[in-house]
Amino acid sequence: MEYVGTALAEMTMPQISPLAGEPIERADAERLAGVLKALADPARLRLLSLIQSAPEGEACVCDLTAPLGLSQPTVSHHLRILTEAGLLEREKRGVWAYYRLVPTAIATIADLLTPPRKRATKKAR
Amino acid sequence: MEYVGTALAEMTMPQISPLAGEPIERADAERLAGVLKALADPARLRLLSLIQSAPEGEACVCDLTAPLGLSQPTVSHHLRILTEAGLLEREKRGVWAYYRLVPTAIATIADLLTPPRKRATKKAR
DNA sequence: CAGCAGCATCGACCCGCCTGCATATCAGCA
DNA sequence: TGCTGATATGCAGGCGGGTCGATGCTGCTG
C-alpha cells in the first residue's frame, strides 16, 4: 500500500520504452505490466467506462455500486487500484468521493503499446 | 484448455465496443480484460518485445529462454498464452517453433482503449 | 450532541496464475 | 530402429488478487 503515487507518471515522464524498437528493459516491462494489470479486469474496465460516460464525466461510489453488481467495499477497492495506477483522480466533496478519468492517461498507455507509427518518429523534423 | 482460438479475433471482427462512448457491456469488458490480462505480465511483455526486435521478426523458444532468465517450460507457457490471446502466431519448422507477432494485434488493442481520436471517425472520407 | 449516510480499511476466504521439475511428444539423424 | 535435441504438457507449490462482511472514519443534519 503506502504506494499511493501514480504509476503512470513514472512511465510518462522518464519516457518508458514503448513495446517497440529494441528489447524492453526488465524494469520498464514491470512498470508497464503494472499499469496494464490495473486495466486487465472486467470490473475496472466497466468502472472506467461508467465514469467516463457519466453526466459530468465524474461519478461517486454510490452511483457505481448498482451498475456493477458488486459490494461497496469491492468497488472502492477497484477505484483505489485505478487511482494508484494513475488512471483516475479522486475529489472529495462533502460526504461523496467523486472520481474522474485522468485526461490522457489511457491514451498514454495506448501510445506505449503501439510502435512508432506516426507519433514518435516526428521528433527531429 | 481446448480454447485455442484467438480472443482478439472475437474483438476485432464483431467490433467490441471500445473503452469510450456509452458504458461498456459486461461481456465486452470480460473479453477486453482477457486480452489485457495476457499483456499484463512482465515476462510476456519482454517476450513480445524480444520477438518483435529479432532478426526476422521471429524467434524460437531456445532463443528466448536465456534473455528472460526463465525455464523453457515457463517460456513455452507464456508463449502459449500470448498465442491464445491472438497476439502471437506459431509456425513449426522442423524441430523449432518460430513465433512472430500478429501484425495489427497490439495496435487493435490500443485502438480499443483510445476514444474516437482520429481513426474511427474518418470512415466516410 | 446524537444519529445517520457515504467511503475507506481490515480480515478472511478462495480461486487463479506464475514458476519449476518431471515427463511426454515429435522431428531429424546415425 | 534407436538416440538426441527442441517443445509441449502435467503436476504441485506458493503467492497475489478479487470478493464480501464487519468495522472505523468523517461530514451532514436534526
PDB file of C-alpha atoms (C1' of nucleotides) in Angstrom:
ATOM      1  CA  MET A   1       0.000   0.000   0.000  1.00  0.00           C
ATOM      2  CA  GLU A   2       1.751   3.206   1.010  1.00  0.00           C
ATOM      3  CA  TYR A   3       2.459   3.310  -2.695  1.00  0.00           C
ATOM      4  CA  VAL A   4      -0.152   5.909  -3.494  1.00  0.00           C
ATOM      5  CA  GLY A   5       1.808   7.599  -6.252  1.00  0.00           C
ATOM      6  CA  THR A   6       0.818   7.427  -9.871  1.00  0.00           C
ATOM      7  CA  ALA A   7       2.434   4.543 -11.640  1.00  0.00           C
ATOM      8  CA  LEU A   8       1.617   6.149 -14.934  1.00  0.00           C
ATOM      9  CA  ALA A   9       3.585   9.255 -14.089  1.00  0.00           C
ATOM     10  CA  GLU A  10       6.700   7.157 -13.687  1.00  0.00           C
ATOM     11  CA  MET A  11       6.184   5.942 -17.212  1.00  0.00           C
ATOM     12  CA  THR A  12       5.152   9.173 -18.813  1.00  0.00           C
ATOM     13  CA  MET A  13       7.876  11.384 -17.505  1.00  0.00           C
ATOM     14  CA  PRO A  14      11.093   9.380 -17.852  1.00  0.00           C
ATOM     15  CA  GLN A  15       9.593   8.085 -21.084  1.00  0.00           C
ATOM     16  CA  ILE A  16       9.372   4.380 -20.516  1.00  0.00           C
ATOM     17  CA  SER A  17      10.476   2.467 -23.551  1.00  0.00           C
ATOM     18  CA  PRO A  18       7.426   1.505 -25.592  1.00  0.00           C
ATOM     19  CA  LEU A  19       6.703  -2.004 -26.767  1.00  0.00           C
ATOM     20  CA  ALA A  20       8.684  -1.491 -29.935  1.00  0.00           C
ATOM     21  CA  GLY A  21      12.187  -0.931 -31.229  1.00  0.00           C
ATOM     22  CA  GLU A  22      14.847  -2.603 -29.143  1.00  0.00           C
ATOM     23  CA  PRO A  23      14.048  -5.161 -26.456  1.00  0.00           C
ATOM     24  CA  ILE A  24      12.271  -3.652 -23.497  1.00  0.00           C
ATOM     25  CA  GLU A  25      14.121  -3.498 -20.200  1.00  0.00           C
ATOM     26  CA  ARG A  26      13.084  -5.606 -17.273  1.00  0.00           C
ATOM     27  CA  ALA A  27      12.184  -2.609 -15.124  1.00  0.00           C
ATOM     28  CA  ASP A  28      10.173  -0.991 -17.896  1.00  0.00           C
ATOM     29  CA  ALA A  29       8.360  -4.250 -18.511  1.00  0.00           C
ATOM     30  CA  GLU A  30       7.381  -4.433 -14.858  1.00  0.00           C
ATOM     31  CA  ARG A  31       6.130  -0.861 -14.764  1.00  0.00           C
ATOM     32  CA  LEU A  32       4.112  -1.256 -17.937  1.00  0.00           C
ATOM     33  CA  ALA A  33       2.764  -4.590 -16.740  1.00  0.00           C
ATOM     34  CA  GLY A  34       1.715  -2.943 -13.502  1.00  0.00           C
ATOM     35  CA  VAL A  35      -0.451  -0.388 -15.263  1.00  0.00           C
ATOM     36  CA  LEU A  36      -1.846  -2.961 -17.657  1.00  0.00           C
ATOM     37  CA  LYS A  37      -2.684  -5.163 -14.696  1.00  0.00           C
ATOM     38  CA  ALA A  38      -4.829  -2.365 -13.359  1.00  0.00           C
ATOM     39  CA  LEU A  39      -6.693  -2.307 -16.664  1.00  0.00           C
ATOM     40  CA  ALA A  40      -6.963  -6.069 -17.091  1.00  0.00           C
ATOM     41  CA  ASP A  41     -10.096  -6.571 -15.033  1.00  0.00           C
ATOM     42  CA  PRO A  42     -13.708  -6.541 -16.235  1.00  0.00           C
ATOM     43  CA  ALA A  43     -14.981  -4.642 -13.219  1.00  0.00           C
ATOM     44  CA  ARG A  44     -12.348  -1.937 -13.572  1.00  0.00           C
ATOM     45  CA  LEU A  45     -12.888  -1.571 -17.301  1.00  0.00           C
ATOM     46  CA  ARG A  46     -16.583  -1.102 -16.664  1.00  0.00           C
ATOM     47  CA  LEU A  47     -15.804   1.399 -13.921  1.00  0.00           C
ATOM     48  CA  LEU A  48     -13.702   3.470 -16.289  1.00  0.00           C
ATOM     49  CA  SER A  49     -16.399   3.287 -18.916  1.00  0.00           C
ATOM     50  CA  LEU A  50     -19.159   4.213 -16.481  1.00  0.00           C
ATOM     51  CA  ILE A  51     -17.266   7.170 -15.072  1.00  0.00           C
ATOM     52  CA  GLN A  52     -16.249   8.403 -18.499  1.00  0.00           C
ATOM     53  CA  SER A  53     -19.819   8.296 -19.753  1.00  0.00           C
ATOM     54  CA  ALA A  54     -21.337   9.801 -16.605  1.00  0.00           C
ATOM     55  CA  PRO A  55     -23.118  13.185 -16.801  1.00  0.00           C
ATOM     56  CA  GLU A  56     -20.189  15.404 -15.804  1.00  0.00           C
ATOM     57  CA  GLY A  57     -17.566  12.812 -16.574  1.00  0.00           C
ATOM     58  CA  GLU A  58     -17.464  12.026 -12.913  1.00  0.00           C
ATOM     59  CA  ALA A  59     -19.213   9.660 -10.530  1.00  0.00           C
ATOM     60  CA  CYS A  60     -19.275   8.772  -6.845  1.00  0.00           C
ATOM     61  CA  VAL A  61     -19.086   5.300  -5.386  1.00  0.00           C
ATOM     62  CA  CYS A  62     -22.794   5.134  -4.644  1.00  0.00           C
ATOM     63  CA  ASP A  63     -23.555   5.605  -8.342  1.00  0.00           C
ATOM     64  CA  LEU A  64     -21.265   2.776  -9.380  1.00  0.00           C
ATOM     65  CA  THR A  65     -22.182   0.044  -6.941  1.00  0.00           C
ATOM     66  CA  ALA A  66     -25.519  -0.870  -8.508  1.00  0.00           C
ATOM     67  CA  PRO A  67     -24.499  -0.972 -12.205  1.00  0.00           C
ATOM     68  CA  LEU A  68     -21.574  -3.219 -11.392  1.00  0.00           C
ATOM     69  CA  GLY A  69     -23.430  -5.542  -9.091  1.00  0.00           C
ATOM     70  CA  LEU A  70     -20.566  -5.500  -6.625  1.00  0.00           C
ATOM     71  CA  SER A  71     -20.438  -4.559  -2.977  1.00  0.00           C
ATOM     72  CA  GLN A  72     -19.397  -1.062  -1.971  1.00  0.00           C
ATOM     73  CA  PRO A  73     -16.075  -2.173  -0.443  1.00  0.00           C
ATOM     74  CA  THR A  74     -15.203  -4.026  -3.611  1.00  0.00           C
ATOM     75  CA  VAL A  75     -15.977  -1.004  -5.765  1.00  0.00           C
ATOM     76  CA  SER A  76     -13.851   1.196  -3.519  1.00  0.00           C
ATOM     77  CA  HIS A  77     -11.084  -1.357  -3.819  1.00  0.00           C
ATOM     78  CA  HIS A  78     -11.129  -1.222  -7.619  1.00  0.00           C
ATOM     79  CA  LEU A  79     -11.320   2.556  -7.645  1.00  0.00           C
ATOM     80  CA  ARG A  80      -8.293   2.629  -5.405  1.00  0.00           C
ATOM     81  CA  ILE A  81      -6.302   0.428  -7.754  1.00  0.00           C
ATOM     82  CA  LEU A  82      -7.252   2.547 -10.751  1.00  0.00           C
ATOM     83  CA  THR A  83      -6.321   5.703  -8.874  1.00  0.00           C
ATOM     84  CA  GLU A  84      -2.957   4.344  -7.776  1.00  0.00           C
ATOM     85  CA  ALA A  85      -2.286   3.332 -11.367  1.00  0.00           C
ATOM     86  CA  GLY A  86      -2.767   6.945 -12.386  1.00  0.00           C
ATOM     87  CA  LEU A  87      -5.915   6.315 -14.382  1.00  0.00           C
ATOM     88  CA  LEU A  88      -8.400   8.008 -12.043  1.00  0.00           C
ATOM     89  CA  GLU A  89      -8.325  11.055  -9.841  1.00  0.00           C
ATOM     90  CA  ARG A  90     -10.352  11.428  -6.676  1.00  0.00           C
ATOM     91  CA  GLU A  91     -12.029  14.550  -5.348  1.00  0.00           C
ATOM     92  CA  LYS A  92     -13.928  14.501  -2.100  1.00  0.00           C
ATOM     93  CA  ARG A  93     -16.866  16.901  -1.949  1.00  0.00           C
ATOM     94  CA  GLY A  94     -18.743  16.686   1.317  1.00  0.00           C
ATOM     95  CA  VAL A  95     -19.616  13.116   2.046  1.00  0.00           C
ATOM     96  CA  TRP A  96     -19.153  11.967  -1.514  1.00  0.00           C
ATOM     97  CA  ALA A  97     -15.985  10.973  -3.321  1.00  0.00           C
ATOM     98  CA  TYR A  98     -16.072  11.848  -6.999  1.00  0.00           C
ATOM     99  CA  TYR A  99     -13.856  10.001  -9.436  1.00  0.00           C
ATOM    100  CA  ARG A 100     -12.970  11.132 -12.937  1.00  0.00           C
ATOM    101  CA  LEU A 101     -10.580   9.957 -15.627  1.00  0.00           C
ATOM    102  CA  VAL A 102      -7.095  11.397 -15.734  1.00  0.00           C
ATOM    103  CA  PRO A 103      -7.262  13.172 -19.106  1.00  0.00           C
ATOM    104  CA  THR A 104      -4.619  11.486 -21.250  1.00  0.00           C
ATOM    105  CA  ALA A 105      -3.791   8.515 -19.066  1.00  0.00           C
ATOM    106  CA  ILE A 106      -5.332   5.776 -21.183  1.00  0.00           C
ATOM    107  CA  ALA A 107      -4.136   7.368 -24.398  1.00  0.00           C
ATOM    108  CA  THR A 108      -0.623   7.302 -22.978  1.00  0.00           C
ATOM    109  CA  ILE A 109      -0.854   3.584 -22.404  1.00  0.00           C
ATOM    110  CA  ALA A 110      -2.138   3.072 -25.921  1.00  0.00           C
ATOM    111  CA  ASP A 111       0.810   5.006 -27.283  1.00  0.00           C
ATOM    112  CA  LEU A 112       3.234   2.886 -25.291  1.00  0.00           C
ATOM    113  CA  LEU A 113       1.821  -0.223 -26.899  1.00  0.00           C
ATOM    114  CA  THR A 114       1.775   0.935 -30.488  1.00  0.00           C
ATOM    115  CA  PRO A 115       5.133   1.087 -32.301  1.00  0.00           C
ATOM    116  CA  PRO A 116       6.423   4.305 -33.874  1.00  0.00           C
ATOM    117  CA  ARG A 117       3.667   4.516 -36.478  1.00  0.00           C
ATOM    118  CA  LYS A 118       3.229   8.242 -36.892  1.00  0.00           C
ATOM    119  CA  ARG A 119       3.738   9.811 -33.494  1.00  0.00           C
ATOM    120  CA  ALA A 120       7.181   9.267 -32.034  1.00  0.00           C
ATOM    121  CA  THR A 121       9.032   9.433 -35.328  1.00  0.00           C
ATOM    122  CA  LYS A 122       8.384  13.104 -35.941  1.00  0.00           C
ATOM    123  CA  LYS A 123      10.791  14.363 -33.293  1.00  0.00           C
ATOM    124  CA  ALA A 124      13.831  15.587 -35.252  1.00  0.00           C
ATOM    125  CA  ARG A 125      11.853  17.163 -38.006  1.00  0.00           C
TER     126      ARG A 125
ATOM    127  CA  MET B   1      -7.787 -25.529 -22.246  1.00  0.00           C
ATOM    128  CA  GLU B   2      -9.176 -26.531 -25.642  1.00  0.00           C
ATOM    129  CA  TYR B   3      -9.745 -22.815 -26.058  1.00  0.00           C
ATOM    130  CA  VAL B   4      -7.037 -22.295 -28.608  1.00  0.00           C
ATOM    131  CA  GLY B   5      -8.899 -19.732 -30.665  1.00  0.00           C
ATOM    132  CA  THR B   6      -7.865 -16.141 -30.902  1.00  0.00           C
ATOM    133  CA  ALA B   7      -9.519 -13.987 -28.301  1.00  0.00           C
ATOM    134  CA  LEU B   8      -8.524 -10.933 -30.269  1.00  0.00           C
ATOM    135  CA  ALA B   9     -10.410 -12.105 -33.308  1.00  0.00           C
ATOM    136  CA  GLU B  10     -13.602 -12.142 -31.293  1.00  0.00           C
ATOM    137  CA  MET B  11     -12.988  -8.500 -30.524  1.00  0.00           C
ATOM    138  CA  THR B  12     -11.808  -7.364 -33.905  1.00  0.00           C
ATOM    139  CA  MET B  13     -14.491  -8.873 -36.028  1.00  0.00           C
ATOM    140  CA  PRO B  14     -17.745  -8.171 -34.191  1.00  0.00           C
ATOM    141  CA  GLN B  15     -16.185  -4.869 -33.246  1.00  0.00           C
ATOM    142  CA  ILE B  16     -16.119  -4.958 -29.494  1.00  0.00           C
ATOM    143  CA  SER B  17     -17.227  -1.678 -28.003  1.00  0.00           C
ATOM    144  CA  PRO B  18     -14.152   0.386 -27.192  1.00  0.00           C
ATOM    145  CA  LEU B  19     -13.492   1.957 -23.833  1.00  0.00           C
ATOM    146  CA  ALA B  20     -15.376   5.097 -24.779  1.00  0.00           C
ATOM    147  CA  GLY B  21     -18.846   6.356 -25.563  1.00  0.00           C
ATOM    148  CA  GLU B  22     -21.605   4.575 -23.729  1.00  0.00           C
ATOM    149  CA  PRO B  23     -20.922   2.187 -20.838  1.00  0.00           C
ATOM    150  CA  ILE B  24     -19.182  -0.966 -21.938  1.00  0.00           C
ATOM    151  CA  GLU B  25     -21.106  -4.221 -21.752  1.00  0.00           C
ATOM    152  CA  ARG B  26     -20.201  -6.885 -19.274  1.00  0.00           C
ATOM    153  CA  ALA B  27     -19.289  -9.403 -21.984  1.00  0.00           C
ATOM    154  CA  ASP B  28     -17.155  -6.893 -23.853  1.00  0.00           C
ATOM    155  CA  ALA B  29     -15.416  -5.943 -20.638  1.00  0.00           C
ATOM    156  CA  GLU B  30     -14.542  -9.558 -19.967  1.00  0.00           C
ATOM    157  CA  ARG B  31     -13.195 -10.125 -23.471  1.00  0.00           C
ATOM    158  CA  LEU B  32     -11.097  -6.986 -23.409  1.00  0.00           C
ATOM    159  CA  ALA B  33      -9.891  -7.784 -19.912  1.00  0.00           C
ATOM    160  CA  GLY B  34      -8.896 -11.226 -21.101  1.00  0.00           C
ATOM    161  CA  VAL B  35      -6.611  -9.880 -23.783  1.00  0.00           C
ATOM    162  CA  LEU B  36      -5.204  -7.210 -21.491  1.00  0.00           C
ATOM    163  CA  LYS B  37      -4.518  -9.875 -18.895  1.00  0.00           C
ATOM    164  CA  ALA B  38      -2.341 -11.630 -21.437  1.00  0.00           C
ATOM    165  CA  LEU B  39      -0.385  -8.405 -21.852  1.00  0.00           C
ATOM    166  CA  ALA B  40      -0.198  -7.532 -18.174  1.00  0.00           C
ATOM    167  CA  ASP B  41       2.852  -9.594 -17.339  1.00  0.00           C
ATOM    168  CA  PRO B  42       6.493  -8.507 -17.401  1.00  0.00           C
ATOM    169  CA  ALA B  43       7.731 -11.759 -18.896  1.00  0.00           C
ATOM    170  CA  ARG B  44       5.177 -11.675 -21.694  1.00  0.00           C
ATOM    171  CA  LEU B  45       5.823  -8.034 -22.486  1.00  0.00           C
ATOM    172  CA  ARG B  46       9.502  -8.805 -22.799  1.00  0.00           C
ATOM    173  CA  LEU B  47       8.714 -11.801 -24.963  1.00  0.00           C
ATOM    174  CA  LEU B  48       6.722  -9.654 -27.355  1.00  0.00           C
ATOM    175  CA  SER B  49       9.486  -7.096 -27.418  1.00  0.00           C
ATOM    176  CA  LEU B  50      12.191  -9.686 -27.976  1.00  0.00           C
ATOM    177  CA  ILE B  51      10.331 -11.376 -30.800  1.00  0.00           C
ATOM    178  CA  GLN B  52       9.436  -8.115 -32.457  1.00  0.00           C
ATOM    179  CA  SER B  53      13.037  -6.938 -32.410  1.00  0.00           C
ATOM    180  CA  ALA B  54      14.501 -10.271 -33.504  1.00  0.00           C
ATOM    181  CA  PRO B  55      16.353 -10.539 -36.853  1.00  0.00           C
ATOM    182  CA  GLU B  56      13.460 -11.710 -38.998  1.00  0.00           C
ATOM    183  CA  GLY B  57      10.792 -10.582 -36.587  1.00  0.00           C
ATOM    184  CA  GLU B  58      10.565 -14.129 -35.371  1.00  0.00           C
ATOM    185  CA  ALA B  59      12.201 -16.251 -32.712  1.00  0.00           C
ATOM    186  CA  CYS B  60      12.117 -19.777 -31.382  1.00  0.00           C
ATOM    187  CA  VAL B  61      11.846 -20.831 -27.762  1.00  0.00           C
ATOM    188  CA  CYS B  62      15.521 -21.621 -27.423  1.00  0.00           C
ATOM    189  CA  ASP B  63      16.381 -18.032 -28.313  1.00  0.00           C
ATOM    190  CA  LEU B  64      14.068 -16.608 -25.678  1.00  0.00           C
ATOM    191  CA  THR B  65      14.867 -18.723 -22.660  1.00  0.00           C
ATOM    192  CA  ALA B  66      18.214 -17.153 -21.848  1.00  0.00           C
ATOM    193  CA  PRO B  67      17.295 -13.441 -22.205  1.00  0.00           C
ATOM    194  CA  LEU B  68      14.295 -13.912 -19.947  1.00  0.00           C
ATOM    195  CA  GLY B  69      16.047 -15.951 -17.322  1.00  0.00           C
ATOM    196  CA  LEU B  70      13.128 -18.336 -17.121  1.00  0.00           C
ATOM    197  CA  SER B  71      12.925 -22.069 -17.632  1.00  0.00           C
ATOM    198  CA  GLN B  72      11.967 -23.451 -21.018  1.00  0.00           C
ATOM    199  CA  PRO B  73       8.579 -24.778 -19.851  1.00  0.00           C
ATOM    200  CA  THR B  74       7.733 -21.405 -18.385  1.00  0.00           C
ATOM    201  CA  VAL B  75       8.630 -19.621 -21.602  1.00  0.00           C
ATOM    202  CA  SER B  76       6.509 -22.056 -23.594  1.00  0.00           C
ATOM    203  CA  HIS B  77       3.690 -21.398 -21.164  1.00  0.00           C
ATOM    204  CA  HIS B  78       3.828 -17.643 -21.725  1.00  0.00           C
ATOM    205  CA  LEU B  79       4.084 -18.069 -25.490  1.00  0.00           C
ATOM    206  CA  ARG B  80       1.017 -20.232 -25.379  1.00  0.00           C
ATOM    207  CA  ILE B  81      -0.966 -17.595 -23.506  1.00  0.00           C
ATOM    208  CA  LEU B  82       0.094 -14.895 -25.935  1.00  0.00           C
ATOM    209  CA  THR B  83      -0.810 -17.101 -28.873  1.00  0.00           C
ATOM    210  CA  GLU B  84      -4.236 -17.951 -27.477  1.00  0.00           C
ATOM    211  CA  ALA B  85      -4.833 -14.253 -26.932  1.00  0.00           C
ATOM    212  CA  GLY B  86      -4.243 -13.672 -30.612  1.00  0.00           C
ATOM    213  CA  LEU B  87      -1.056 -11.689 -30.141  1.00  0.00           C
ATOM    214  CA  LEU B  88       1.398 -14.263 -31.487  1.00  0.00           C
ATOM    215  CA  GLU B  89       1.333 -16.813 -34.255  1.00  0.00           C
ATOM    216  CA  ARG B  90       3.270 -20.039 -34.194  1.00  0.00           C
ATOM    217  CA  GLU B  91       4.958 -21.786 -37.078  1.00  0.00           C
ATOM    218  CA  LYS B  92       6.769 -25.048 -36.599  1.00  0.00           C
ATOM    219  CA  ARG B  93       9.724 -25.561 -38.889  1.00  0.00           C
ATOM    220  CA  GLY B  94      11.478 -28.836 -38.256  1.00  0.00           C
ATOM    221  CA  VAL B  95      12.253 -29.164 -34.595  1.00  0.00           C
ATOM    222  CA  TRP B  96      11.888 -25.480 -33.863  1.00  0.00           C
ATOM    223  CA  ALA B  97       8.785 -23.469 -33.198  1.00  0.00           C
ATOM    224  CA  TYR B  98       9.009 -19.924 -34.504  1.00  0.00           C
ATOM    225  CA  TYR B  99       6.841 -17.235 -33.013  1.00  0.00           C
ATOM    226  CA  ARG B 100       6.063 -13.872 -34.583  1.00  0.00           C
ATOM    227  CA  LEU B 101       3.721 -11.010 -33.790  1.00  0.00           C
ATOM    228  CA  VAL B 102       0.273 -10.980 -35.309  1.00  0.00           C
ATOM    229  CA  PRO B 103       0.580  -7.869 -37.484  1.00  0.00           C
ATOM    230  CA  THR B 104      -2.035  -5.469 -36.167  1.00  0.00           C
ATOM    231  CA  ALA B 105      -2.986  -7.251 -32.964  1.00  0.00           C
ATOM    232  CA  ILE B 106      -1.444  -4.853 -30.463  1.00  0.00           C
ATOM    233  CA  ALA B 107      -2.497  -1.834 -32.480  1.00  0.00           C
ATOM    234  CA  THR B 108      -6.047  -3.126 -32.334  1.00  0.00           C
ATOM    235  CA  ILE B 109      -5.922  -3.248 -28.559  1.00  0.00           C
ATOM    236  CA  ALA B 110      -4.544   0.256 -28.456  1.00  0.00           C
ATOM    237  CA  ASP B 111      -7.378   1.464 -30.645  1.00  0.00           C
ATOM    238  CA  LEU B 112      -9.932  -0.181 -28.389  1.00  0.00           C
ATOM    239  CA  LEU B 113      -8.561   1.755 -25.448  1.00  0.00           C
ATOM    240  CA  THR B 114      -8.361   5.172 -27.038  1.00  0.00           C
ATOM    241  CA  PRO B 115     -11.618   7.071 -27.619  1.00  0.00           C
ATOM    242  CA  PRO B 116     -12.625   8.449 -31.039  1.00  0.00           C
ATOM    243  CA  ARG B 117      -9.494  10.497 -31.652  1.00  0.00           C
ATOM    244  CA  LYS B 118      -8.874  10.331 -35.378  1.00  0.00           C
ATOM    245  CA  ARG B 119      -9.411   6.766 -36.520  1.00  0.00           C
ATOM    246  CA  ALA B 120     -12.977   5.664 -36.110  1.00  0.00           C
ATOM    247  CA  THR B 121     -14.427   8.984 -37.161  1.00  0.00           C
ATOM    248  CA  LYS B 122     -12.742   9.239 -40.532  1.00  0.00           C
ATOM    249  CA  LYS B 123     -14.509   6.345 -42.192  1.00  0.00           C
ATOM    250  CA  ALA B 124     -16.685   8.199 -44.701  1.00  0.00           C
ATOM    251  CA  ARG B 125     -13.849  10.221 -46.145  1.00  0.00           C
TER     252      ARG B 125
ATOM    253  C1'  DC C   1     -24.706  16.186  20.743  1.00  0.00           C
ATOM    254  C1'  DA C   2     -26.658  12.132  18.742  1.00  0.00           C
ATOM    255  C1'  DG C   3     -27.742   9.800  14.645  1.00  0.00           C
ATOM    256  C1'  DC C   4     -27.060   8.777  10.004  1.00  0.00           C
ATOM    257  C1'  DA C   5     -25.145   8.216   5.397  1.00  0.00           C
ATOM    258  C1'  DG C   6     -21.135   7.704   2.210  1.00  0.00           C
ATOM    259  C1'  DC C   7     -16.423   5.657   1.896  1.00  0.00           C
ATOM    260  C1'  DA C   8     -12.297   3.592   3.243  1.00  0.00           C
ATOM    261  C1'  DT C   9      -9.951  -0.019   5.648  1.00  0.00           C
ATOM    262  C1'  DC C  10      -9.361  -4.672   7.769  1.00  0.00           C
ATOM    263  C1'  DG C  11      -9.532  -9.530   7.942  1.00  0.00           C
ATOM    264  C1'  DA C  12     -10.507 -13.712   5.720  1.00  0.00           C
ATOM    265  C1'  DC C  13     -11.671 -16.907   2.073  1.00  0.00           C
ATOM    266  C1'  DC C  14     -10.959 -18.760  -2.311  1.00  0.00           C
ATOM    267  C1'  DC C  15      -9.562 -19.015  -6.830  1.00  0.00           C
ATOM    268  C1'  DG C  16      -6.373 -18.287 -10.479  1.00  0.00           C
ATOM    269  C1'  DC C  17      -1.738 -17.784 -12.041  1.00  0.00           C
ATOM    270  C1'  DC C  18       3.446 -17.840 -12.335  1.00  0.00           C
ATOM    271  C1'  DT C  19       7.085 -20.871 -11.793  1.00  0.00           C
ATOM    272  C1'  DG C  20       9.932 -25.043 -11.945  1.00  0.00           C
ATOM    273  C1'  DC C  21      10.594 -30.079 -12.137  1.00  0.00           C
ATOM    274  C1'  DA C  22       9.496 -34.198 -14.308  1.00  0.00           C
ATOM    275  C1'  DT C  23       7.768 -36.247 -18.278  1.00  0.00           C
ATOM    276  C1'  DA C  24       5.665 -36.873 -22.811  1.00  0.00           C
ATOM    277  C1'  DT C  25       5.843 -35.837 -27.799  1.00  0.00           C
ATOM    278  C1'  DC C  26       7.992 -35.249 -32.087  1.00  0.00           C
ATOM    279  C1'  DA C  27      11.443 -34.422 -35.769  1.00  0.00           C
ATOM    280  C1'  DG C  28      15.932 -35.309 -37.502  1.00  0.00           C
ATOM    281  C1'  DC C  29      19.806 -38.322 -37.684  1.00  0.00           C
ATOM    282  C1'  DA C  30      23.153 -42.305 -37.200  1.00  0.00           C
TER     283       DA C  30
ATOM    284  C1'  DT D   1      15.201 -48.542 -35.288  1.00  0.00           C
ATOM    285  C1'  DG D   2      17.152 -46.159 -31.543  1.00  0.00           C
ATOM    286  C1'  DC D   3      19.030 -41.798 -29.850  1.00  0.00           C
ATOM    287  C1'  DT D   4      19.282 -36.903 -29.202  1.00  0.00           C
ATOM    288  C1'  DG D   5      17.607 -32.316 -29.025  1.00  0.00           C
ATOM    289  C1'  DA D   6      13.701 -28.821 -29.158  1.00  0.00           C
ATOM    290  C1'  DT D   7       8.914 -28.082 -27.339  1.00  0.00           C
ATOM    291  C1'  DA D   8       4.825 -29.017 -25.118  1.00  0.00           C
ATOM    292  C1'  DT D   9       2.185 -30.784 -21.217  1.00  0.00           C
ATOM    293  C1'  DG D  10       1.159 -32.422 -16.269  1.00  0.00           C
ATOM    294  C1'  DC D  11       1.685 -31.665 -11.716  1.00  0.00           C
ATOM    295  C1'  DA D  12       2.380 -29.153  -7.498  1.00  0.00           C
ATOM    296  C1'  DG D  13       3.822 -25.324  -4.531  1.00  0.00           C
ATOM    297  C1'  DG D  14       3.411 -20.625  -3.380  1.00  0.00           C
ATOM    298  C1'  DC D  15       1.831 -16.073  -3.907  1.00  0.00           C
ATOM    299  C1'  DG D  16      -1.070 -12.452  -5.412  1.00  0.00           C
ATOM    300  C1'  DG D  17      -5.682 -10.762  -6.198  1.00  0.00           C
ATOM    301  C1'  DG D  18     -10.990 -10.344  -6.220  1.00  0.00           C
ATOM    302  C1'  DT D  19     -14.760 -10.538  -3.229  1.00  0.00           C
ATOM    303  C1'  DC D  20     -17.529  -9.807   0.914  1.00  0.00           C
ATOM    304  C1'  DG D  21     -18.918  -8.843   5.801  1.00  0.00           C
ATOM    305  C1'  DA D  22     -17.706  -6.139   9.650  1.00  0.00           C
ATOM    306  C1'  DT D  23     -15.851  -2.060  11.284  1.00  0.00           C
ATOM    307  C1'  DG D  24     -13.863   2.601  11.561  1.00  0.00           C
ATOM    308  C1'  DC D  25     -13.943   7.360   9.988  1.00  0.00           C
ATOM    309  C1'  DT D  26     -15.982  11.663   8.632  1.00  0.00           C
ATOM    310  C1'  DG D  27     -19.250  15.249   7.353  1.00  0.00           C
ATOM    311  C1'  DC D  28     -24.112  16.450   7.319  1.00  0.00           C
ATOM    312  C1'  DT D  29     -28.423  17.012   9.813  1.00  0.00           C
ATOM    313  C1'  DG D  30     -31.942  17.173  13.295  1.00  0.00           C
TER     314       DG D  30
END
